[in-house]
Short mmCIF file of C-alpha atoms in Angstrom, two decimals:
data_model
loop_
_atom_site.label_atom_id
_atom_site.label_comp_id
_atom_site.label_asym_id
_atom_site.label_seq_id
_atom_site.Cartn_x
_atom_site.Cartn_y
_atom_site.Cartn_z
CA HIS W 1 -1.43 24.26 11.88
CA LEU W 2 -0.57 20.60 11.33
CA ALA W 3 -1.59 18.64 8.26
CA GLY W 4 -1.46 14.87 7.96
CA ALA W 5 -1.37 13.02 4.66
CA HIS W 6 -0.41 9.39 5.31
CA LEU W 7 -1.83 6.94 2.83
CA LEU W 8 -0.93 3.68 4.54
CA PRO W 9 -2.30 2.25 7.78
CA GLN W 10 -0.04 1.75 10.73
CA ASN W 11 1.06 -1.83 11.39
CA GLU W 12 -1.09 -1.85 14.49
CA ASN W 13 -2.92 1.23 15.69
CA ARG W 14 -1.88 2.82 18.96
CA SER W 15 -5.08 2.23 20.95
CA ARG W 16 -4.98 -1.49 20.20
CA GLN W 17 -1.32 -1.61 21.24
CA LEU W 18 -2.16 -0.06 24.61
CA VAL W 19 -5.03 -2.43 25.23
CA LYS W 20 -3.00 -5.49 24.27
CA SER W 21 0.12 -4.63 26.23
CA GLU W 22 -1.57 -2.80 29.13
CA GLU W 23 1.47 -0.55 29.28
CA ALA W 24 1.42 3.20 29.67
CA SER W 25 2.88 5.15 26.77
CA SER W 26 4.35 8.58 26.49
CA ILE W 27 1.68 11.17 25.82
CA ILE W 28 2.63 13.93 23.42
CA GLU W 29 1.14 17.35 24.10
CA TYR W 30 0.80 19.86 21.28
CA SER W 31 0.17 22.82 23.56
CA HIS W 32 -0.03 25.46 20.82
CA LEU W 33 -1.72 23.51 18.04
CA VAL W 34 -5.02 25.20 17.12
CA GLU W 35 -5.74 23.64 13.73
CA LEU W 36 -5.40 20.04 12.57
CA SER W 37 -6.06 18.90 9.00
CA PHE W 38 -6.15 15.35 7.73
CA SER W 39 -5.85 15.07 3.95
CA CYS W 40 -9.03 14.35 2.05
CA ASP W 41 -6.98 12.19 -0.33
CA GLY W 42 -6.11 9.30 1.87
CA THR W 43 -5.12 9.93 5.47
CA HIS W 44 -5.67 6.55 7.07
CA ILE W 45 -8.11 6.46 9.98
CA ASP W 46 -5.32 5.17 12.27
CA TYR W 47 -3.73 8.63 12.21
CA VAL W 48 -7.02 10.36 13.01
CA GLU W 49 -7.41 8.05 16.00
CA GLU W 50 -3.82 8.54 17.13
CA PHE W 51 -4.20 12.32 17.25
CA LEU W 52 -7.69 12.50 18.73
CA CYS W 53 -7.31 9.77 21.36
CA ASN W 54 -6.03 11.23 24.63
CA LEU W 55 -4.14 8.00 25.41
CA ASN W 56 -1.63 9.19 22.80
CA THR W 57 -1.94 12.92 22.38
CA ARG W 58 -3.10 16.01 24.25
CA LEU W 59 -4.48 18.87 22.14
CA PRO W 60 -5.52 21.50 24.72
CA CYS W 61 -5.89 24.38 22.24
CA LEU W 62 -7.34 22.56 19.23
CA SER W 63 -10.19 24.67 17.85
CA LYS W 64 -10.29 23.75 14.12
CA LEU W 65 -10.39 20.28 12.60
CA HIS W 66 -10.57 19.17 8.95
CA VAL W 67 -11.41 15.49 8.58
CA GLU W 68 -13.52 12.88 6.77
CA TYR W 69 -16.91 12.68 8.50
CA GLU W 70 -16.87 8.87 8.42
CA HIS W 71 -13.46 8.80 10.15
CA LEU W 72 -14.69 11.11 12.89
CA VAL W 73 -17.81 8.98 13.47
CA THR W 74 -15.73 5.81 13.72
CA VAL W 75 -12.94 7.20 15.91
CA THR W 76 -15.39 8.85 18.35
CA GLU W 77 -17.68 5.79 18.33
CA ASN W 78 -20.60 7.85 17.04
CA PHE W 79 -19.70 10.78 19.30
CA THR W 80 -19.75 8.83 22.56
CA ARG W 81 -16.13 7.74 23.15
CA ASN W 82 -14.59 9.24 26.27
CA THR W 83 -10.94 8.83 25.20
CA THR W 84 -11.44 11.17 22.25
CA ARG W 85 -13.84 13.59 23.96
CA MET W 86 -11.16 15.69 25.70
CA ASN W 87 -9.28 16.49 22.48
CA CYS W 88 -12.56 17.38 20.73
CA ALA W 89 -14.13 19.44 23.51
CA LYS W 90 -12.74 22.82 22.44
CA LEU W 91 -13.46 22.53 18.73
CA LYS W 92 -15.22 25.61 17.35
CA HIS W 93 -15.00 24.66 13.66
CA ILE W 94 -15.05 21.32 11.85
CA GLY W 95 -14.54 21.13 8.10
CA PHE W 96 -15.68 17.89 6.48
CA TYR W 97 -14.48 16.53 3.15
CA HIS W 98 -17.04 14.78 0.93
CA LYS W 99 -20.11 16.07 2.73
CA ARG W 100 -22.46 13.21 1.72
CA GLY W 101 -24.26 11.38 4.52
CA ILE W 102 -23.52 13.78 7.36
CA VAL W 103 -25.92 13.36 10.27
CA ARG W 104 -25.65 15.86 13.09
CA SER W 105 -27.33 14.02 15.93
CA LYS W 106 -27.91 15.19 19.48
CA ASN W 107 -24.73 13.29 20.44
CA PHE W 108 -22.81 15.26 17.80
CA TYR W 109 -23.61 18.61 19.41
CA LEU W 110 -23.13 17.30 22.96
CA TYR W 111 -19.71 15.98 21.96
CA PHE W 112 -18.65 19.33 20.48
CA PRO W 113 -20.14 21.84 22.98
CA LEU W 114 -18.39 24.92 21.54
CA LEU W 115 -19.26 24.16 17.93
CA TYR W 116 -21.62 26.67 16.39
CA HIS W 117 -24.12 25.24 13.92
CA ASP W 118 -22.79 27.39 11.06
CA ASN W 119 -19.14 26.47 11.81
CA CYS W 120 -19.59 22.87 10.78
CA LYS W 121 -19.25 22.62 7.01
#
């Protein structure tokens, strides 16, 4: 289990760095990480993107995620972004903080194929 609680944004987020420089970066694989939690009290969206984007990180065993719904929508580009799809594909449980305004569209369930309807709270 890994928990992130960074309050400040990065100087420049990782995906933008890769696009600007067009350089390959080292990809970090967390081969045994099954649960990832981002603090409900201020984890900046940059860190959510850095972990979920497969240009930076590989999470082959990730099955549980705790995150702000709005951050997940933004980082996955409304559940359509291919560079975050691979790290989200094996999720079986998503816990959302501040559950207001959650819309589980068709794209939501296509993006998380192993997610059971009752395991998304």
